[in-house]
PDB file of C-alpha atoms in Angstrom:
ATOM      1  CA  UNK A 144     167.123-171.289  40.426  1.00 41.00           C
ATOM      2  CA  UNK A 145     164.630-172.982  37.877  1.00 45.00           C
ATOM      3  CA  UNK A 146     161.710-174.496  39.058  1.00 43.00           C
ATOM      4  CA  UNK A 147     158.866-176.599  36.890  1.00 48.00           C
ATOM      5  CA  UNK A 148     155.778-175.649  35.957  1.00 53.00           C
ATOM      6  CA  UNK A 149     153.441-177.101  38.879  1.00 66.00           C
ATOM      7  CA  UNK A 150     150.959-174.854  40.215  1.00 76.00           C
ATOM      8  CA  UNK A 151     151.924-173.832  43.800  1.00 83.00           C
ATOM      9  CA  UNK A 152     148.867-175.004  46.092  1.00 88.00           C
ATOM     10  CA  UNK A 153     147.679-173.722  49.229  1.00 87.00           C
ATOM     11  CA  UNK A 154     146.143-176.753  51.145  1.00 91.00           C
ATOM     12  CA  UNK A 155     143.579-176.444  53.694  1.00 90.00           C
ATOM     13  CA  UNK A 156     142.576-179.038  56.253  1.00 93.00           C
ATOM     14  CA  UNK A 157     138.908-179.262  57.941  1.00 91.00           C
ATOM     15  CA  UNK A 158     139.723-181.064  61.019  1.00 93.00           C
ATOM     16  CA  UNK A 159     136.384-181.913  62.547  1.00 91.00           C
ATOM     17  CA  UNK A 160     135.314-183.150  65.643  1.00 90.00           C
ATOM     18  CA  UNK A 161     132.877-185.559  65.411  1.00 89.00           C
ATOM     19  CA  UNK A 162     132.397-186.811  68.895  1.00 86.00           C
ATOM     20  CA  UNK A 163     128.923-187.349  70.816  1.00 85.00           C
ATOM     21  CA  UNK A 164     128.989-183.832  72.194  1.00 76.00           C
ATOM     22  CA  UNK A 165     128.680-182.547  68.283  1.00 76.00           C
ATOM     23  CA  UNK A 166     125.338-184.256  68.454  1.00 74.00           C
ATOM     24  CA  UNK A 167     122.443-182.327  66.411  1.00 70.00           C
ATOM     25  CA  UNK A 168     122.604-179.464  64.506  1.00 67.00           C
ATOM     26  CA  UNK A 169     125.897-178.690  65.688  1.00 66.00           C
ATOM     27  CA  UNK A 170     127.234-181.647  63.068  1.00 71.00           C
ATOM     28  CA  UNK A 171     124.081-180.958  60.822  1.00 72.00           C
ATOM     29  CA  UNK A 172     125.136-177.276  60.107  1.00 68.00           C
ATOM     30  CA  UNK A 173     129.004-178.205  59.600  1.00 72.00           C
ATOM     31  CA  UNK A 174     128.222-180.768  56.887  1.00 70.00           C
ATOM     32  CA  UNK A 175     125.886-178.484  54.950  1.00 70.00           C
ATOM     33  CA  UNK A 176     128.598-175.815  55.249  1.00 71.00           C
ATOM     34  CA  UNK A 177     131.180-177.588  52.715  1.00 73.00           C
ATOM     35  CA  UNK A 178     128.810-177.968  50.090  1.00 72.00           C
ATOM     36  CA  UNK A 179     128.216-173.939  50.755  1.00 76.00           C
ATOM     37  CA  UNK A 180     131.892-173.555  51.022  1.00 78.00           C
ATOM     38  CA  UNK A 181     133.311-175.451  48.017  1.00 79.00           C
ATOM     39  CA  UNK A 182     130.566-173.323  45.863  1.00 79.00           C
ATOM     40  CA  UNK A 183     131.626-170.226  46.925  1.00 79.00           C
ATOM     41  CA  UNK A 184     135.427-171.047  46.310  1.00 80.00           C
ATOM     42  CA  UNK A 185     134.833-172.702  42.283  1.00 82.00           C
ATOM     43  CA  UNK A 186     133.375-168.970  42.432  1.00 83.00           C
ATOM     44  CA  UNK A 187     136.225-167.090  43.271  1.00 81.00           C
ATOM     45  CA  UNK A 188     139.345-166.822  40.312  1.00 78.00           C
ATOM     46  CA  UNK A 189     141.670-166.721  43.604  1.00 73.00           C
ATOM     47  CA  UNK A 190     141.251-170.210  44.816  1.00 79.00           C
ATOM     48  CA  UNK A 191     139.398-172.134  42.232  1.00 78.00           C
ATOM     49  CA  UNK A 192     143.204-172.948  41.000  1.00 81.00           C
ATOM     50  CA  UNK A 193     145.001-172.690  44.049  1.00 85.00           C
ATOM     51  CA  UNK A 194     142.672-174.328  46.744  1.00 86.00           C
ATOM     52  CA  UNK A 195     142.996-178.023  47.719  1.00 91.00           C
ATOM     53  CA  UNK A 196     140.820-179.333  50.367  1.00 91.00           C
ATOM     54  CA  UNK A 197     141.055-182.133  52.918  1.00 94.00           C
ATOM     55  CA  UNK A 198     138.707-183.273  55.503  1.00 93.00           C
ATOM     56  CA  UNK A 199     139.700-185.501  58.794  1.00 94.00           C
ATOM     57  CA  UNK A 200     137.258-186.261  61.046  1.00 93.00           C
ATOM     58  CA  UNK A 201     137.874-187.602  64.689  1.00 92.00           C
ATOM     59  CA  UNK A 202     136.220-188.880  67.551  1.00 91.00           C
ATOM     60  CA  UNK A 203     137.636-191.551  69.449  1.00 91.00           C
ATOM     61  CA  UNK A 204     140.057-192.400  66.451  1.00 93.00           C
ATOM     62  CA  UNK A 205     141.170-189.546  63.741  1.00 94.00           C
ATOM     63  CA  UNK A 206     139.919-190.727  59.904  1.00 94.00           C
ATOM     64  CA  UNK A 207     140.782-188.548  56.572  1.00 95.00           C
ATOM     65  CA  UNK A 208     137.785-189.121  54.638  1.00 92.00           C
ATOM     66  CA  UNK A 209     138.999-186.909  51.782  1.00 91.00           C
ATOM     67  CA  UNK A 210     142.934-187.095  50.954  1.00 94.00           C
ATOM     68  CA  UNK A 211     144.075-183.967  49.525  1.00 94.00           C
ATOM     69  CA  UNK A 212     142.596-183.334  46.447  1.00 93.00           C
ATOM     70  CA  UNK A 213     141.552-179.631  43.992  1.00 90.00           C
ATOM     71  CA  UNK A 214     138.103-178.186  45.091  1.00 84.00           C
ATOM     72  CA  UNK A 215     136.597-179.100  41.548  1.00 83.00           C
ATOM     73  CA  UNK A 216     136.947-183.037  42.605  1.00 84.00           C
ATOM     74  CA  UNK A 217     135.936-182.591  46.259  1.00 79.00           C
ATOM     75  CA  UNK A 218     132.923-184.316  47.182  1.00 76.00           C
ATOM     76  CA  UNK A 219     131.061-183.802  50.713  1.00 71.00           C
ATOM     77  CA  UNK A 220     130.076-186.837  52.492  1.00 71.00           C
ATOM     78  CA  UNK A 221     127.666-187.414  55.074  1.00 73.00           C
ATOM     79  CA  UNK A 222     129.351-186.513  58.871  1.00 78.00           C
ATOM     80  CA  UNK A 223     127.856-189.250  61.745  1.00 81.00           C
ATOM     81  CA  UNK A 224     128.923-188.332  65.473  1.00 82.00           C
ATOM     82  CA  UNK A 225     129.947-190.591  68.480  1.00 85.00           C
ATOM     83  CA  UNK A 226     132.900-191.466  70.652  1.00 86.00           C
ATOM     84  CA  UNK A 227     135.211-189.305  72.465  1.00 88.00           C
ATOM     85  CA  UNK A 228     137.256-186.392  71.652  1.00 87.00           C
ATOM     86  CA  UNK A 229     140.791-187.559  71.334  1.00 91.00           C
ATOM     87  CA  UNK A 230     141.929-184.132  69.916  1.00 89.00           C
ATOM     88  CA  UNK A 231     146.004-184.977  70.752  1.00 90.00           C
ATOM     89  CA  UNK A 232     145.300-187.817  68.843  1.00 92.00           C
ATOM     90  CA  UNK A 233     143.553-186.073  65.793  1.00 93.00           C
ATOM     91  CA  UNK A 234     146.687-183.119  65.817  1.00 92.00           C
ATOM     92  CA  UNK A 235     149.127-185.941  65.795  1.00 91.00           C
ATOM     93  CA  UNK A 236     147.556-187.672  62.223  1.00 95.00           C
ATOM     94  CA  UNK A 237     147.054-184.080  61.105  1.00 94.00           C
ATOM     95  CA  UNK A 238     150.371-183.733  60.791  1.00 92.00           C
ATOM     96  CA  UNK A 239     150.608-187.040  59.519  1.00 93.00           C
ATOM     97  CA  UNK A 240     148.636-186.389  56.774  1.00 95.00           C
ATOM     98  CA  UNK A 241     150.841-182.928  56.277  1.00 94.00           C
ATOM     99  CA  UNK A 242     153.777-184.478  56.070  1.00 92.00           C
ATOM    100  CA  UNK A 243     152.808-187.203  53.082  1.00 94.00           C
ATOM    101  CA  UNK A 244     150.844-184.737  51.149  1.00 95.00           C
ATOM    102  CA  UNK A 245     152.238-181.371  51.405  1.00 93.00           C
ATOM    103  CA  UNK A 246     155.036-180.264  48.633  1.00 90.00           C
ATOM    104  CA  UNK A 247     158.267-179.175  49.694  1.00 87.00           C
ATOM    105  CA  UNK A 248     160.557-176.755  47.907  1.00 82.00           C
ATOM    106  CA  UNK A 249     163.716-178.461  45.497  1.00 81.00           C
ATOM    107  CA  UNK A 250     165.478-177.242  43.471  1.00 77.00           C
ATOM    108  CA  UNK A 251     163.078-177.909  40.643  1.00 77.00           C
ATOM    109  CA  UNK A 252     160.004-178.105  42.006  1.00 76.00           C
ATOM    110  CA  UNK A 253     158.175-174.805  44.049  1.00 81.00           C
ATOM    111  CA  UNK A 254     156.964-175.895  47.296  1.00 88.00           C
ATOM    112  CA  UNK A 255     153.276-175.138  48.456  1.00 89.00           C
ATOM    113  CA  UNK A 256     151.951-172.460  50.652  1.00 87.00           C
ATOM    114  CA  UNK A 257     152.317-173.326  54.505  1.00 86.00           C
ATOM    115  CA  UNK A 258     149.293-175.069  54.978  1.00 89.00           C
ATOM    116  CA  UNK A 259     145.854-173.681  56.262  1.00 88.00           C
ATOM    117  CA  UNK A 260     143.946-175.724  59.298  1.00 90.00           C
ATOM    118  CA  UNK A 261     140.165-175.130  60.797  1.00 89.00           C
ATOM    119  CA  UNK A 262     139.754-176.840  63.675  1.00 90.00           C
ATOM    120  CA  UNK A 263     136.125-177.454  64.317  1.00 88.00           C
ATOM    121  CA  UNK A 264     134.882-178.585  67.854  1.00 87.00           C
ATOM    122  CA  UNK A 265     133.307-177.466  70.967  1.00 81.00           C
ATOM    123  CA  UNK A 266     136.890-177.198  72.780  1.00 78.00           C
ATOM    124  CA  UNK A 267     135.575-180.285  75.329  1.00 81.00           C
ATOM    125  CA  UNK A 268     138.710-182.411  74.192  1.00 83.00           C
ATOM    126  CA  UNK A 269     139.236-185.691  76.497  1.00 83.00           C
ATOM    127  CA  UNK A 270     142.842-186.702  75.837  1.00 84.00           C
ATOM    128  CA  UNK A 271     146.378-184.894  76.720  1.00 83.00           C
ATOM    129  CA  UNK A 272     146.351-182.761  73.368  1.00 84.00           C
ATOM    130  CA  UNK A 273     148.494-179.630  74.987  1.00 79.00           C
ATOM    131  CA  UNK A 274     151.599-181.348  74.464  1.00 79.00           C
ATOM    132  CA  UNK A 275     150.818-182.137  70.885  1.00 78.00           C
ATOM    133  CA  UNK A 276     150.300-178.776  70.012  1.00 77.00           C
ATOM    134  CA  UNK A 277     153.133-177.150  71.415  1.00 75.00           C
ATOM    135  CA  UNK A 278     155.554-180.557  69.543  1.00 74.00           C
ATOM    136  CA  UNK A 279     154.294-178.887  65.914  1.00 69.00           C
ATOM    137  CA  UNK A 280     153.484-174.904  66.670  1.00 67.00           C
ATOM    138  CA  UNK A 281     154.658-173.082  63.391  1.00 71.00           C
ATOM    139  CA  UNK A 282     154.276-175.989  61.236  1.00 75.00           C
ATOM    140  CA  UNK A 283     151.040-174.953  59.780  1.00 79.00           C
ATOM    141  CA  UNK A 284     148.602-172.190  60.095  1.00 85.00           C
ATOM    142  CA  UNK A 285     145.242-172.914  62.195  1.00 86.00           C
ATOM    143  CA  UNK A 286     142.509-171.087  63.371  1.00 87.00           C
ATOM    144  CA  UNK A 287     140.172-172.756  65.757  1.00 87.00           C
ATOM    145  CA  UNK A 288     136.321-172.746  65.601  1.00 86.00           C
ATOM    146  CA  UNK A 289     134.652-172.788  68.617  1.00 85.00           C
ATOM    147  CA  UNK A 290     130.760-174.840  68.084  1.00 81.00           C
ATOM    148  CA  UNK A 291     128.029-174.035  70.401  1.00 77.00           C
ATOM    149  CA  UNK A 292     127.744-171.618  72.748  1.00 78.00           C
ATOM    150  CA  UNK A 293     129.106-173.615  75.138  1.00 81.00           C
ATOM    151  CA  UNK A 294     132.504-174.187  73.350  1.00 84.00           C
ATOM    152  CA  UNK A 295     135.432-174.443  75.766  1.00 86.00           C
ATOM    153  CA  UNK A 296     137.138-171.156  74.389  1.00 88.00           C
ATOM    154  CA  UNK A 297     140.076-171.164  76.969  1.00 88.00           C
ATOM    155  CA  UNK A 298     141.583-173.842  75.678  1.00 86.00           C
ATOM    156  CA  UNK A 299     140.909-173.546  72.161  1.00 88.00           C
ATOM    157  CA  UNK A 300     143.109-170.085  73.038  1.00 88.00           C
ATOM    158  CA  UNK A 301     145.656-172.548  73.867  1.00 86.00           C
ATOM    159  CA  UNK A 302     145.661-174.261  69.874  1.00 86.00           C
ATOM    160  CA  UNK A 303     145.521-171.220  68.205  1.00 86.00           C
ATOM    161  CA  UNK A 304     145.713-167.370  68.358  1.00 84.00           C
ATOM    162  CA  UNK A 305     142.595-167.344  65.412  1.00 85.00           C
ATOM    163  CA  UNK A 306     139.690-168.118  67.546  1.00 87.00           C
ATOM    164  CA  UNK A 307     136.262-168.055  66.178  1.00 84.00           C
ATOM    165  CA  UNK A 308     132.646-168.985  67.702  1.00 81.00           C
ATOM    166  CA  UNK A 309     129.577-170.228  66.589  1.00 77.00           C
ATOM    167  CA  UNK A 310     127.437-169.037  69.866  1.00 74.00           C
ATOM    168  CA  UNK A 311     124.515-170.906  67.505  1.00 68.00           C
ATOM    169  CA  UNK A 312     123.832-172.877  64.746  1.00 61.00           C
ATOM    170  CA  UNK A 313     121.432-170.897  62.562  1.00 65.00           C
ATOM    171  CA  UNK A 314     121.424-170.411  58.610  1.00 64.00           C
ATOM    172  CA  UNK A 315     122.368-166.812  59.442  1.00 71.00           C
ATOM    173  CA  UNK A 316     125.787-167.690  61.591  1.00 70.00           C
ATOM    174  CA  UNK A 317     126.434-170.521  59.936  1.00 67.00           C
ATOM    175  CA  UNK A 318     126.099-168.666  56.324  1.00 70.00           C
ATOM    176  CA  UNK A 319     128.372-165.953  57.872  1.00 74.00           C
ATOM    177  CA  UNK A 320     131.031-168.353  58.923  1.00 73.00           C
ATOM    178  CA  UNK A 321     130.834-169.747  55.758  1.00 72.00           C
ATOM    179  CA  UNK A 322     131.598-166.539  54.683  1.00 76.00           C
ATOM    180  CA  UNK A 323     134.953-165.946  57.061  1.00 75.00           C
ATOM    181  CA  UNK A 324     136.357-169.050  56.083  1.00 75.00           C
ATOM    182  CA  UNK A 325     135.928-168.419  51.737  1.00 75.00           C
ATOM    183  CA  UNK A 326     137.299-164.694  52.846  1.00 78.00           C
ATOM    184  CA  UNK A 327     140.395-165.989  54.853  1.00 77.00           C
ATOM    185  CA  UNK A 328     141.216-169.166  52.073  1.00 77.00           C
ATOM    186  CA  UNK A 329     141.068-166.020  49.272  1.00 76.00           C
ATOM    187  CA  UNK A 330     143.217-163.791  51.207  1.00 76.00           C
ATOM    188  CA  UNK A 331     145.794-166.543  51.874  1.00 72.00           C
ATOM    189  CA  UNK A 332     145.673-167.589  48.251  1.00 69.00           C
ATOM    190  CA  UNK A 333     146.290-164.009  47.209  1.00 69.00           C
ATOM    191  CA  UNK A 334     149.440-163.538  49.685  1.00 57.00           C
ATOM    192  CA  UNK A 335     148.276-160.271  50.813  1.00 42.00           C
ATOM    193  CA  UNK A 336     150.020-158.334  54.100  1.00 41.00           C
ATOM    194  CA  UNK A 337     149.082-160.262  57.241  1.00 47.00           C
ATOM    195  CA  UNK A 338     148.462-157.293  59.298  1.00 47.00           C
ATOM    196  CA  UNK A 339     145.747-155.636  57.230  1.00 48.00           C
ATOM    197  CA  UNK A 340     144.146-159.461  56.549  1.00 47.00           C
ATOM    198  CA  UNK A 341     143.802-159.206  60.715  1.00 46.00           C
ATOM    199  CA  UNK A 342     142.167-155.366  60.320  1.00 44.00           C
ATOM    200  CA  UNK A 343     139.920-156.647  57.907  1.00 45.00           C
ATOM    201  CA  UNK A 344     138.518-159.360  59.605  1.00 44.00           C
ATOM    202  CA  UNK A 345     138.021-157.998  62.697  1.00 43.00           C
ATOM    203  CA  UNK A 346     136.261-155.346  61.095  1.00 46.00           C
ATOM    204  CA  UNK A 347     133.419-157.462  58.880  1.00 45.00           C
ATOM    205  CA  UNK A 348     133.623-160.599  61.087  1.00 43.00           C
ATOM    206  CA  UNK A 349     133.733-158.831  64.748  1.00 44.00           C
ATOM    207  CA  UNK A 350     130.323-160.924  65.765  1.00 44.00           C
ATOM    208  CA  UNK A 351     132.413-164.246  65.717  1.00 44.00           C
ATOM    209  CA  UNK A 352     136.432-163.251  65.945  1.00 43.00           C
ATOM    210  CA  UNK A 353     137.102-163.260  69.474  1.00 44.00           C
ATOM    211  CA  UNK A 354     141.135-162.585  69.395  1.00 39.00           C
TER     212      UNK A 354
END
């Protein structure tokens, strides 16, 4: 089989609750994070080619504020908070949003990597989202980041078997998430052996990886 030329991405979504409960620093922290992230990934020769970022935001109604697109065009914008959390809602134009963006394998063309999801919310969802997530397990890879130390961990158990927590918001946690996500986009990018990708983050991230 012959394929083409094109560069075989692996795209990561930031799906990001931005509901009233993400009030404060909580939403504060999150959107000075990207800027930190997208530095640290131009930065590293495994994902400044490979990388492409999304962000979808969702409250009351899901929004992609950034389609698709390589890290070096990625631009932050500002995050605002309000609403509900309609998280069934948000999964379902997730998927969406997969579907019209992601490559699939031809016969001439590779296909990109299974795509890479971080949820971001404090777990409080107020919609029927458990049925959502069990219509599309498998289709992508997601780990789930629990905000605040109030974060409704149970069910984010129920998204994802990656569950992470920011018990705080301070420039040390947040810097060290920050950290865990560049680490787990560079491993993914490099296709290294799942198993000792799980070893080595529970080793140098055990403060926030709770499964």
């Amino acid at each position: 089989m012959k394929f083409d030329s094109v560069t075989r991405r692996l795209p990561v979504y930031m799906l990001i609750d931005c509901s009233a409960s993400m009030n404060g620093d909580a939403i504060e922290s999150v959107d000075q994070g990207f800027k930190n992230l997208t530095a640290r990934l131009l930065n590293d020769p495994h994902t400044a080619d490979i990388v492409w970022l999304s962000i979808i935001v969702f409250d009351s109604v899901p929004r992609q504020l950034i389609p698709l697109c390589p890290i070096d065009s990625f631009r932050s914008l500002p995050l605002s908070v309000g609403g509900s959390s309609n998280l069934g809602k948000a999964l379902d134009f997730l998927y969406q949003c997969v579907k019209k963006e992601v490559r699939k394998q031809t016969g001439e063309r590779r296909g990109d990597w299974k795509p890479l999801v971080f949820l971001m919310t404090d777990g409080r969802a107020t919609d029927h989202w458990e049925e959502v997530c069990r219509k599309h397990a498998g289709d992508m890879n997601m780990v789930a980041c629990g905000v605040g130390s109030d974060a409704n961990i149970s069910n984010l158990k129920l998204i994802s078997d990656k569950v992470v927590q920011m018990k705080d918001m301070s420039r040390e946690t947040f810097d060290q998430f920050i950290e865990f996500l560049s680490f787990t986009m560079s491993t993914a990018s490099q296709r290294t052996d799942s198993r000792s990708d799980r070893l080595i983050l529970e080793q140098k991230y055990d403060r926030i990886l709770l499964t």
